[in-house]
Short mmCIF file of C-alpha atoms in Angstrom, two decimals:
data_model
loop_
_atom_site.label_atom_id
_atom_site.label_comp_id
_atom_site.label_asym_id
_atom_site.label_seq_id
_atom_site.Cartn_x
_atom_site.Cartn_y
_atom_site.Cartn_z
CA MET A 1 28.58 168.69 72.12
CA PRO A 2 29.07 164.94 72.60
CA GLU A 3 32.69 163.70 71.98
CA LYS A 4 33.47 162.15 68.58
CA LYS A 5 33.27 157.97 68.65
CA VAL A 6 36.75 156.37 67.50
CA PHE A 7 36.94 153.00 66.12
CA HIS A 8 39.88 151.04 64.93
CA ASN A 9 40.89 148.19 63.40
CA VAL A 10 41.59 144.47 65.35
CA ILE A 11 45.10 143.09 63.81
CA ASP A 12 46.55 139.72 66.02
CA GLY A 13 44.61 140.15 68.91
CA THR A 14 45.36 143.76 69.44
CA VAL A 15 43.49 146.91 68.78
CA GLN A 16 45.32 149.40 66.40
CA ALA A 17 44.95 152.62 64.24
CA ALA A 18 45.54 153.06 60.57
CA ALA A 19 49.78 152.56 59.86
CA SER A 20 49.77 155.63 57.90
CA GLY A 21 47.39 157.17 60.71
CA ALA A 22 44.42 158.28 57.76
CA MET A 23 40.83 158.55 59.03
CA MET A 24 37.47 158.26 57.80
CA ASP A 25 34.31 160.16 59.22
CA ILE A 26 31.53 157.90 60.22
CA VAL A 27 27.87 159.50 59.58
CA ASN A 28 24.66 158.95 61.49
CA PRO A 29 21.98 158.76 58.42
CA SER A 30 19.52 159.55 60.51
CA THR A 31 20.60 163.27 61.22
CA GLY A 32 23.54 163.24 58.27
CA GLU A 33 26.29 164.46 60.73
CA VAL A 34 29.58 163.21 61.61
CA TYR A 35 29.30 161.30 65.03
CA ALA A 36 32.61 159.23 64.44
CA SER A 37 35.90 158.41 62.91
CA ALA A 38 37.44 154.76 61.44
CA PRO A 39 40.88 154.09 59.83
CA ASN A 40 40.92 154.30 56.24
CA SER A 41 43.42 151.68 55.88
CA ASP A 42 46.05 150.92 52.89
CA GLU A 43 48.51 147.96 51.73
CA HIS A 44 50.67 147.80 54.65
CA ASP A 45 47.15 147.63 57.33
CA VAL A 46 45.98 144.40 55.20
CA ASP A 47 49.50 142.80 54.82
CA LEU A 48 49.49 143.02 58.55
CA ALA A 49 46.24 141.21 59.04
CA PHE A 50 46.85 139.20 56.63
CA ARG A 51 50.14 138.14 58.23
CA ALA A 52 48.35 137.82 61.29
CA ALA A 53 45.74 135.67 59.56
CA ALA A 54 48.39 132.73 58.35
CA THR A 55 50.34 132.63 60.81
CA ALA A 56 47.10 132.06 63.08
CA PHE A 57 45.71 129.73 60.44
CA GLU A 58 48.72 127.31 61.33
CA LYS A 59 47.29 126.59 64.56
CA TRP A 60 44.14 127.44 63.97
CA ARG A 61 43.08 124.41 61.26
CA TRP A 62 44.49 121.85 63.66
CA SER A 63 41.39 122.69 66.09
CA THR A 64 39.22 120.30 66.84
CA PRO A 65 35.62 120.95 65.87
CA SER A 66 34.49 120.57 69.71
CA GLU A 67 37.10 123.32 70.31
CA ARG A 68 35.66 125.80 67.61
CA GLN A 69 32.48 124.93 68.64
CA ARG A 70 32.78 125.92 72.02
CA ALA A 71 34.69 129.37 70.92
CA LEU A 72 31.24 129.91 68.80
CA LEU A 73 28.77 129.45 71.46
CA LYS A 74 30.94 132.20 73.89
CA LEU A 75 30.44 134.58 71.45
CA ALA A 76 26.62 133.72 70.82
CA ASP A 77 26.18 133.73 74.51
CA VAL A 78 28.38 137.14 74.65
CA ILE A 79 26.31 138.94 71.77
CA GLU A 80 23.33 137.72 73.40
CA ASP A 81 24.03 139.21 76.68
CA GLY A 82 25.70 142.38 75.28
CA ALA A 83 22.83 142.91 72.97
CA GLU A 84 21.28 146.65 74.39
CA GLU A 85 24.65 147.62 73.72
CA LEU A 86 25.26 146.43 70.28
CA ILE A 87 21.58 147.20 69.49
CA ALA A 88 22.51 151.22 70.37
CA ILE A 89 25.61 150.92 68.07
CA GLU A 90 23.87 149.38 65.45
CA SER A 91 20.90 152.05 65.72
CA GLU A 92 23.53 154.75 65.87
CA ASN A 93 25.26 153.58 62.58
CA THR A 94 22.72 153.13 61.01
CA GLY A 95 19.72 154.70 61.85
CA LYS A 96 17.83 151.57 62.47
CA PRO A 97 14.65 151.35 64.67
CA ILE A 98 16.12 150.03 68.11
CA ALA A 99 12.71 147.89 68.72
CA LEU A 100 12.74 146.28 65.36
CA THR A 101 16.70 145.31 65.33
CA ARG A 102 16.00 143.94 68.69
CA SER A 103 13.68 141.42 67.32
CA GLU A 104 14.48 141.12 64.09
CA GLU A 105 18.44 141.00 63.90
CA ILE A 106 19.64 139.81 67.66
CA PRO A 107 18.16 136.85 67.93
CA PRO A 108 18.44 135.52 64.15
CA MET A 109 22.17 136.50 64.48
CA VAL A 110 22.38 134.56 67.72
CA ASP A 111 20.79 131.42 66.40
CA GLN A 112 23.37 131.65 63.12
CA ILE A 113 26.05 131.61 65.50
CA ARG A 114 24.79 128.72 67.34
CA PHE A 115 23.95 126.90 64.00
CA PHE A 116 27.35 126.98 62.54
CA ALA A 117 29.05 126.06 66.10
CA GLY A 118 27.02 122.92 65.66
CA ALA A 119 27.17 122.47 62.18
CA ALA A 120 31.66 122.59 62.49
CA ARG A 121 30.74 119.16 64.09
CA VAL A 122 28.83 117.24 61.39
CA LEU A 123 30.43 117.79 58.26
CA GLU A 124 29.93 115.44 55.89
CA GLY A 125 31.95 113.15 53.14
CA LYS A 126 31.88 110.03 50.90
CA SER A 127 32.96 107.40 53.17
CA SER A 128 36.37 105.72 52.50
CA GLY A 129 35.83 102.42 49.79
CA GLU A 130 38.07 100.12 47.83
CA TYR A 131 36.95 102.12 44.30
CA MET A 132 40.27 99.74 42.79
CA ARG A 133 41.83 97.04 44.09
CA GLY A 134 44.20 97.36 46.71
CA PHE A 135 43.64 100.84 47.44
CA THR A 136 41.59 102.74 49.83
CA SER A 137 39.98 105.88 49.27
CA SER A 138 38.92 108.72 51.23
CA THR A 139 37.75 112.41 51.20
CA ARG A 140 38.82 114.66 53.71
CA ARG A 141 37.52 118.05 53.65
CA GLU A 142 39.60 120.62 55.02
CA PRO A 143 39.53 124.71 55.80
CA ILE A 144 40.77 126.32 52.70
CA GLY A 145 42.67 128.91 54.44
CA PRO A 146 42.61 132.92 55.57
CA VAL A 147 39.33 134.49 53.77
CA ALA A 148 38.87 137.95 53.27
CA GLN A 149 35.73 139.03 53.84
CA VAL A 150 33.67 141.94 52.38
CA ALA A 151 30.30 143.25 54.60
CA PRO A 152 27.90 145.33 53.58
CA TRP A 153 26.31 148.44 55.15
CA ASN A 154 22.35 147.39 54.44
CA TYR A 155 22.93 144.73 57.48
CA PRO A 156 26.44 145.76 59.36
CA MET A 157 26.48 143.16 62.32
CA MET A 158 24.26 140.45 60.76
CA MET A 159 26.15 140.16 57.24
CA SER A 160 29.49 140.14 59.02
CA VAL A 161 28.11 137.09 61.09
CA TRP A 162 27.05 135.54 58.11
CA LYS A 163 31.05 136.09 57.12
CA PHE A 164 32.91 135.06 60.31
CA ALA A 165 30.89 132.55 61.71
CA PRO A 166 30.82 129.68 59.36
CA ALA A 167 34.54 130.63 58.00
CA LEU A 168 36.05 130.30 61.56
CA ALA A 169 33.80 127.09 61.88
CA ALA A 170 35.25 125.21 59.33
CA GLY A 171 38.59 126.15 60.38
CA ASN A 172 39.67 129.24 59.04
CA THR A 173 40.95 132.54 59.80
CA VAL A 174 39.05 135.84 58.73
CA VAL A 175 40.27 139.48 57.89
CA LEU A 176 36.76 141.15 57.43
CA LYS A 177 36.25 144.47 56.12
CA PRO A 178 32.72 146.28 57.22
CA SER A 179 31.52 148.64 54.87
CA ASP A 180 33.24 152.53 55.02
CA THR A 181 29.78 153.42 56.05
CA THR A 182 28.94 151.37 59.07
CA PRO A 183 32.29 150.18 60.83
CA ALA A 184 30.51 150.37 64.35
CA SER A 185 28.98 146.74 65.14
CA SER A 186 31.62 144.52 63.05
CA TYR A 187 34.18 146.34 65.45
CA TRP A 188 32.24 145.77 68.61
CA MET A 189 32.12 142.58 67.88
CA VAL A 190 35.61 141.44 66.87
CA GLU A 191 37.09 143.48 69.50
CA LYS A 192 34.60 141.00 71.74
CA MET A 193 36.07 138.24 70.16
CA GLN A 194 39.91 138.57 70.64
CA GLU A 195 38.67 137.20 74.11
CA ILE A 196 37.57 134.12 72.82
CA PHE A 197 39.77 133.40 69.85
CA PRO A 198 43.62 132.93 69.43
CA PRO A 199 45.13 136.50 68.42
CA GLY A 200 44.65 136.46 64.46
CA VAL A 201 42.32 134.04 63.98
CA CYS A 202 39.66 136.97 63.13
CA ASN A 203 41.29 140.42 62.42
CA LEU A 204 38.78 143.52 61.32
CA VAL A 205 40.72 146.34 58.74
CA CYS A 206 38.70 148.98 57.88
CA GLY A 207 38.26 151.48 55.07
CA ASP A 208 37.22 152.13 51.50
CA ARG A 209 36.64 151.13 48.87
CA ASP A 210 40.39 150.73 48.09
CA THR A 211 40.91 148.98 51.26
CA GLY A 212 38.81 146.52 49.59
CA THR A 213 40.67 145.80 46.49
CA ALA A 214 44.17 145.53 48.38
CA LEU A 215 42.06 142.67 50.48
CA THR A 216 41.10 140.93 47.22
CA ARG A 217 44.70 141.61 45.62
CA HIS A 218 46.17 139.94 48.36
CA LYS A 219 48.56 137.09 47.99
CA VAL A 220 47.42 135.75 51.28
CA PRO A 221 43.56 134.53 51.03
CA GLN A 222 42.40 131.37 49.52
CA LEU A 223 38.90 132.73 49.36
CA VAL A 224 37.32 136.41 49.01
CA SER A 225 33.68 136.37 50.11
CA ILE A 226 31.29 139.81 49.36
CA THR A 227 28.11 141.01 50.13
CA GLY A 228 27.59 143.80 47.97
CA SER A 229 26.12 144.69 44.62
CA THR A 230 27.23 143.09 41.60
CA ARG A 231 29.14 145.80 40.34
CA ALA A 232 31.26 145.47 43.31
CA GLY A 233 31.48 141.59 42.86
CA ILE A 234 32.44 140.95 39.33
CA ALA A 235 35.36 143.62 40.61
CA VAL A 236 36.13 140.84 43.27
CA ALA A 237 35.73 138.45 41.30
CA THR A 238 37.81 139.77 38.30
CA ALA A 239 40.65 140.78 40.73
CA ALA A 240 40.33 137.14 42.62
CA ALA A 241 40.41 135.25 38.65
CA ALA A 242 43.50 136.86 38.31
CA ASP A 243 45.34 135.24 41.50
CA VAL A 244 42.72 132.08 40.88
CA LYS A 245 41.23 132.85 44.26
CA ARG A 246 38.06 131.66 44.96
CA ALA A 247 35.22 133.85 45.53
CA HIS A 248 32.22 133.57 47.19
CA LEU A 249 29.64 135.86 46.13
CA GLU A 250 25.80 136.84 47.12
CA LEU A 251 25.08 139.87 45.17
CA GLY A 252 22.51 142.49 44.35
CA GLY A 253 18.24 141.05 43.54
CA LYS A 254 15.65 142.41 41.79
CA ALA A 255 12.63 140.13 43.55
CA PRO A 256 9.19 139.44 41.75
CA VAL A 257 6.41 138.93 43.75
CA VAL A 258 3.80 137.23 41.84
CA VAL A 259 0.23 137.93 43.00
CA PHE A 260 -2.40 135.70 41.45
CA ASP A 261 -5.98 136.73 41.48
CA ASP A 262 -7.19 134.08 43.98
CA ALA A 263 -4.23 135.31 46.62
CA ASP A 264 -5.77 136.18 49.87
CA ILE A 265 -5.15 139.46 49.13
CA PRO A 266 -5.20 140.91 52.71
CA ALA A 267 -2.36 138.76 53.99
CA ALA A 268 -0.41 139.45 50.70
CA ILE A 269 -1.03 143.28 51.30
CA GLU A 270 0.16 142.92 54.65
CA GLY A 271 3.04 140.54 54.11
CA ILE A 272 4.54 142.50 51.03
CA SER A 273 4.38 146.05 52.47
CA VAL A 274 6.37 144.91 55.12
CA ALA A 275 8.90 142.49 53.04
CA GLY A 276 9.22 146.08 50.42
CA LEU A 277 9.57 148.41 53.36
CA PHE A 278 11.26 146.62 55.96
CA ASN A 279 15.10 148.12 56.47
CA GLY A 280 13.89 150.85 54.02
CA GLY A 281 14.02 148.45 51.29
CA GLN A 282 17.76 148.25 52.00
CA ASP A 283 17.88 144.28 51.58
CA CYS A 284 18.37 142.26 48.62
CA THR A 285 15.73 139.85 48.44
CA ALA A 286 13.22 143.11 49.47
CA ALA A 287 9.81 142.93 47.94
CA THR A 288 9.92 145.22 45.84
CA ARG A 289 8.91 144.54 42.26
CA VAL A 290 5.08 143.52 42.44
CA ILE A 291 3.53 141.54 39.89
CA VAL A 292 -0.10 141.00 40.12
CA GLN A 293 -2.80 139.53 37.90
CA GLN A 294 -5.15 141.79 35.89
CA GLY A 295 -8.63 140.69 37.60
CA ILE A 296 -7.27 142.51 40.89
CA TYR A 297 -4.85 144.71 39.89
CA ASP A 298 -6.76 147.90 40.63
CA GLU A 299 -7.83 146.49 44.15
CA PHE A 300 -4.45 145.32 44.93
CA VAL A 301 -2.93 148.92 44.04
CA ALA A 302 -5.36 150.62 46.00
CA ALA A 303 -4.64 148.30 49.32
CA LEU A 304 -1.03 148.39 48.98
CA THR A 305 -0.78 152.39 48.21
CA GLU A 306 -3.25 152.49 51.63
CA ALA A 307 -0.45 150.03 53.29
CA ALA A 308 2.22 152.13 52.31
CA GLN A 309 0.56 155.68 53.73
CA GLN A 310 0.21 153.94 57.09
CA ALA A 311 4.19 152.94 57.32
CA ARG A 312 5.96 155.30 59.38
CA THR A 313 9.60 156.05 59.61
CA GLY A 314 11.37 158.77 61.72
CA TYR A 315 14.20 160.53 63.33
CA ASP A 316 13.57 158.93 66.65
CA PRO A 317 14.78 155.13 66.47
CA ALA A 318 13.40 154.82 69.59
CA ASP A 319 9.82 155.03 68.75
CA GLU A 320 8.70 151.62 68.94
CA ASP A 321 5.61 152.57 65.96
CA ILE A 322 8.32 153.22 63.13
CA LEU A 323 9.19 150.60 60.69
CA TYR A 324 12.31 151.84 58.87
CA GLY A 325 14.85 154.18 59.40
CA PRO A 326 16.73 156.18 57.14
CA ILE A 327 18.97 155.70 53.82
CA ASN A 328 22.37 154.69 54.50
CA ASN A 329 24.08 157.71 52.84
CA ALA A 330 23.48 160.75 50.56
CA HIS A 331 24.99 158.78 47.66
CA GLN A 332 22.31 156.21 47.76
CA LEU A 333 19.70 158.70 49.06
CA GLY A 334 20.22 160.40 45.21
CA HIS A 335 19.96 157.08 43.36
CA VAL A 336 16.22 156.15 44.81
CA ALA A 337 15.00 159.89 44.49
CA GLY A 338 16.89 159.97 40.86
CA LEU A 339 14.86 156.72 39.56
CA VAL A 340 11.51 157.95 41.17
CA GLU A 341 12.03 161.44 39.25
CA ARG A 342 12.96 160.00 36.59
CA ALA A 343 9.77 158.04 36.28
CA PRO A 344 8.05 157.77 32.54
CA GLU A 345 4.53 159.09 31.75
CA HIS A 346 2.83 156.43 31.87
CA ALA A 347 3.89 155.46 35.47
CA ARG A 348 1.66 156.69 38.58
CA VAL A 349 3.21 157.58 41.81
CA THR A 350 0.12 156.75 43.76
CA THR A 351 1.66 157.31 47.58
CA GLY A 352 5.21 158.93 48.54
CA GLY A 353 7.77 159.80 45.99
CA ASN A 354 9.70 162.52 48.49
CA ARG A 355 12.31 163.15 50.20
CA ILE A 356 11.63 163.63 53.72
CA GLY A 357 12.40 167.09 55.28
CA ASP A 358 16.38 168.00 55.43
CA ARG A 359 18.25 166.22 57.93
CA GLY A 360 18.90 163.18 57.49
CA TYR A 361 18.17 160.76 54.76
CA PHE A 362 14.89 160.09 54.75
CA TYR A 363 12.23 159.21 51.81
CA GLU A 364 8.30 157.94 51.71
CA ALA A 365 7.12 155.15 51.16
CA THR A 366 6.29 154.78 47.36
CA ILE A 367 4.26 153.37 45.20
CA VAL A 368 5.23 153.34 41.43
CA ALA A 369 2.29 151.59 39.11
CA ASP A 370 0.86 150.47 35.81
CA LEU A 371 5.04 150.13 35.16
CA ARG A 372 6.13 148.24 32.02
CA GLN A 373 9.23 145.55 31.55
CA ASP A 374 11.52 147.86 30.21
CA ASP A 375 11.29 150.80 32.49
CA GLU A 376 14.48 151.75 34.62
CA LEU A 377 12.18 150.78 37.70
CA ILE A 378 11.71 147.46 36.58
CA ARG A 379 15.56 146.95 35.60
CA THR A 380 16.98 148.34 38.35
CA GLU A 381 17.82 147.52 41.90
CA ILE A 382 16.53 150.29 44.03
CA PHE A 383 17.28 149.67 47.25
CA GLY A 384 15.16 152.13 48.77
CA PRO A 385 11.53 152.17 50.24
CA VAL A 386 9.93 152.00 46.50
CA LEU A 387 7.61 149.46 45.37
CA THR A 388 7.24 148.83 41.76
CA VAL A 389 3.35 147.58 40.49
CA GLN A 390 2.94 145.68 37.05
CA LYS A 391 -0.03 143.59 35.57
CA PHE A 392 -0.14 139.98 34.37
CA ALA A 393 -2.62 138.00 32.75
CA ASP A 394 -1.95 134.61 32.78
CA GLU A 395 0.70 132.26 34.89
CA ASP A 396 2.58 132.38 31.22
CA GLU A 397 3.08 135.93 31.32
CA ALA A 398 3.93 136.12 35.06
CA LEU A 399 6.69 133.71 34.91
CA ARG A 400 8.16 135.94 31.79
CA LEU A 401 7.76 139.16 33.61
CA ALA A 402 9.45 137.93 36.63
CA ASN A 403 12.56 135.58 34.98
CA ASP A 404 12.93 138.57 32.74
CA THR A 405 16.42 139.79 34.79
CA GLU A 406 19.83 139.94 35.46
CA TYR A 407 18.87 139.02 39.25
CA GLY A 408 18.02 135.70 40.04
CA LEU A 409 18.45 135.79 44.32
CA ALA A 410 14.80 135.74 45.55
CA SER A 411 11.60 135.67 45.04
CA SER A 412 7.82 134.70 46.05
CA VAL A 413 4.24 133.54 45.12
CA TRP A 414 0.89 134.47 46.51
CA THR A 415 -2.20 131.93 45.68
CA THR A 416 -4.41 129.68 47.12
CA ASN A 417 -3.99 127.05 44.55
CA ILE A 418 -1.53 124.57 45.20
CA ASN A 419 -0.74 123.42 41.61
CA THR A 420 0.33 126.71 40.99
CA ALA A 421 2.25 127.08 44.12
CA ALA A 422 4.36 123.93 42.50
CA ARG A 423 4.71 124.78 39.30
CA MET A 424 5.61 128.55 40.04
CA SER A 425 8.21 127.68 42.15
CA ALA A 426 9.64 124.86 39.84
CA ARG A 427 9.89 127.29 37.19
CA LEU A 428 10.76 130.88 38.99
CA ASP A 429 14.76 130.96 37.99
CA PHE A 430 15.74 132.43 41.25
CA GLY A 431 17.65 130.91 44.52
CA CYS A 432 14.62 131.42 46.88
CA VAL A 433 11.15 131.24 46.25
CA TRP A 434 8.71 131.71 48.74
CA VAL A 435 4.91 130.86 48.81
CA ASN A 436 2.48 133.40 50.60
CA THR A 437 5.44 134.94 52.72
CA HIS A 438 8.17 137.18 51.84
CA ILE A 439 11.62 137.42 53.54
CA PRO A 440 11.72 134.84 56.32
CA LEU A 441 15.56 133.07 56.65
CA ILE A 442 16.75 130.38 58.48
CA ALA A 443 19.77 129.16 59.52
CA GLU A 444 19.28 125.49 58.46
CA MET A 445 18.53 127.00 54.65
CA PRO A 446 20.35 127.90 52.23
CA HIS A 447 20.18 131.98 51.00
CA GLY A 448 22.07 132.81 47.74
CA GLY A 449 21.14 133.36 43.89
CA PHE A 450 21.60 132.58 40.27
CA LYS A 451 23.15 134.78 37.46
CA HIS A 452 24.02 138.66 38.72
CA SER A 453 23.25 137.86 41.95
CA GLY A 454 26.17 135.75 42.61
CA TYR A 455 26.79 132.03 43.56
CA GLY A 456 27.85 131.46 47.33
CA LYS A 457 25.51 130.21 49.57
CA ASP A 458 25.19 131.94 52.71
CA LEU A 459 23.52 130.06 56.00
CA SER A 460 23.02 126.13 56.00
CA MET A 461 25.57 123.56 55.06
CA TYR A 462 25.78 124.50 52.38
CA GLY A 463 27.07 127.69 53.47
CA LEU A 464 29.81 125.83 55.70
CA GLU A 465 31.03 123.67 52.91
CA ASP A 466 31.99 126.81 50.90
CA TYR A 467 34.66 127.37 53.04
CA THR A 468 35.77 123.92 52.86
CA ARG A 469 38.39 122.26 49.97
CA ILE A 470 38.11 118.75 49.27
CA LYS A 471 41.28 116.74 49.34
CA HIS A 472 41.21 113.00 47.75
CA VAL A 473 43.21 110.65 49.71
CA MET A 474 44.53 107.15 48.19
CA LEU A 475 46.27 104.44 50.43
CA HIS A 476 47.93 101.41 48.55
CA HIS A 477 47.49 98.64 50.66
CA GLY A 478 48.01 95.92 48.36
CA PHE A 479 45.01 93.41 49.59
CA GLU A 480 42.84 93.19 46.38
CA GLY A 481 40.99 89.63 47.85
#
């Protein structure tokens, strides 16, 4: 039996255990077995991390954009050079297919770090000017200070990058907490960062929900950023408000996928099935709420069912033919299975609907058709390999069904009519609208939502600006012209 791995905190440049010695079991979701342990940090560990971040900030805030750029570029190179080791770590911790992690996660992560490295040097503001006679005004865009960041379990290493890269590029220091189920890849990256960044600039504190609460309530951080569920985001925002901290929230989603009867059906089936099942549907932008025009509804459901039946999962992440791995944890598996089991009588489960085996947390690719707008499967974020299908008659009904949700993160429209696409993209109440595609993300464009999907922006210059504050400087020179 292989020796159990041990992960650690990284505070002020050193690898540390939790002060209390408390540890958490880390489970490989492909096997359901404990394969590692990590610190279950308490308020003392959190305080040590923020003390380190506050001390480091006093120097790091004055680093030049070019210095921050060089450090981030070095980190990107380290991740690129160590990709195979990092992929193996991520796959063991999440069950993700190795081939897809190699092709779909490492390249974007490296590109995103390099984007923020360059973006650090081109932050813009209004030009200086005389807006009052005898005075010159200018604006300064400054780092906020030490920030607290909480990453989720669905994309542990990529979401960690989305957190620390813009924060560090802007001159902040960081205390990052990975999910209690997936600390492995974050630990690898933050440990590597200690060879590049000064001590205390990026710290890692592992732990459970109570650890996250301690981060949010600590007096030092000036901003708390979380990617997670709406429930978790509300808790973070509430705690942050008590101390007038900023909150950067990227939360859940329930993406509508609107398919008109003039769509390229084979292309739509392929794009939607992959975008709905990739990563086991554990994506806040997943294409899981499919809304199809009535003229092609039966044909579309049959084709989507066939595509789901072709989608493979499996215990061996090295198998290059699998599209998705296990659900992350036993609790989430129960949530997904329960939603399908409670499907109403008028719903049709056209394929799937069952757990696979009794080892690990695997679930069949599932299609549930004929659902109504008030059904639980339509209202609730599933976060599993389950796609729902509804019918609409015309554009107005499609918009009503699509927008009738608490979430507002992402959406897509499938049509060959450019006028339909233009109207829909303007009227859909979501932070992203894809047309004839679903799920691609690029570093230069913002990712973030509306309503219960939160109000923080990741990626792009907007994501960098979220980690800055604005100061007005007015100089009295006396010359009035």
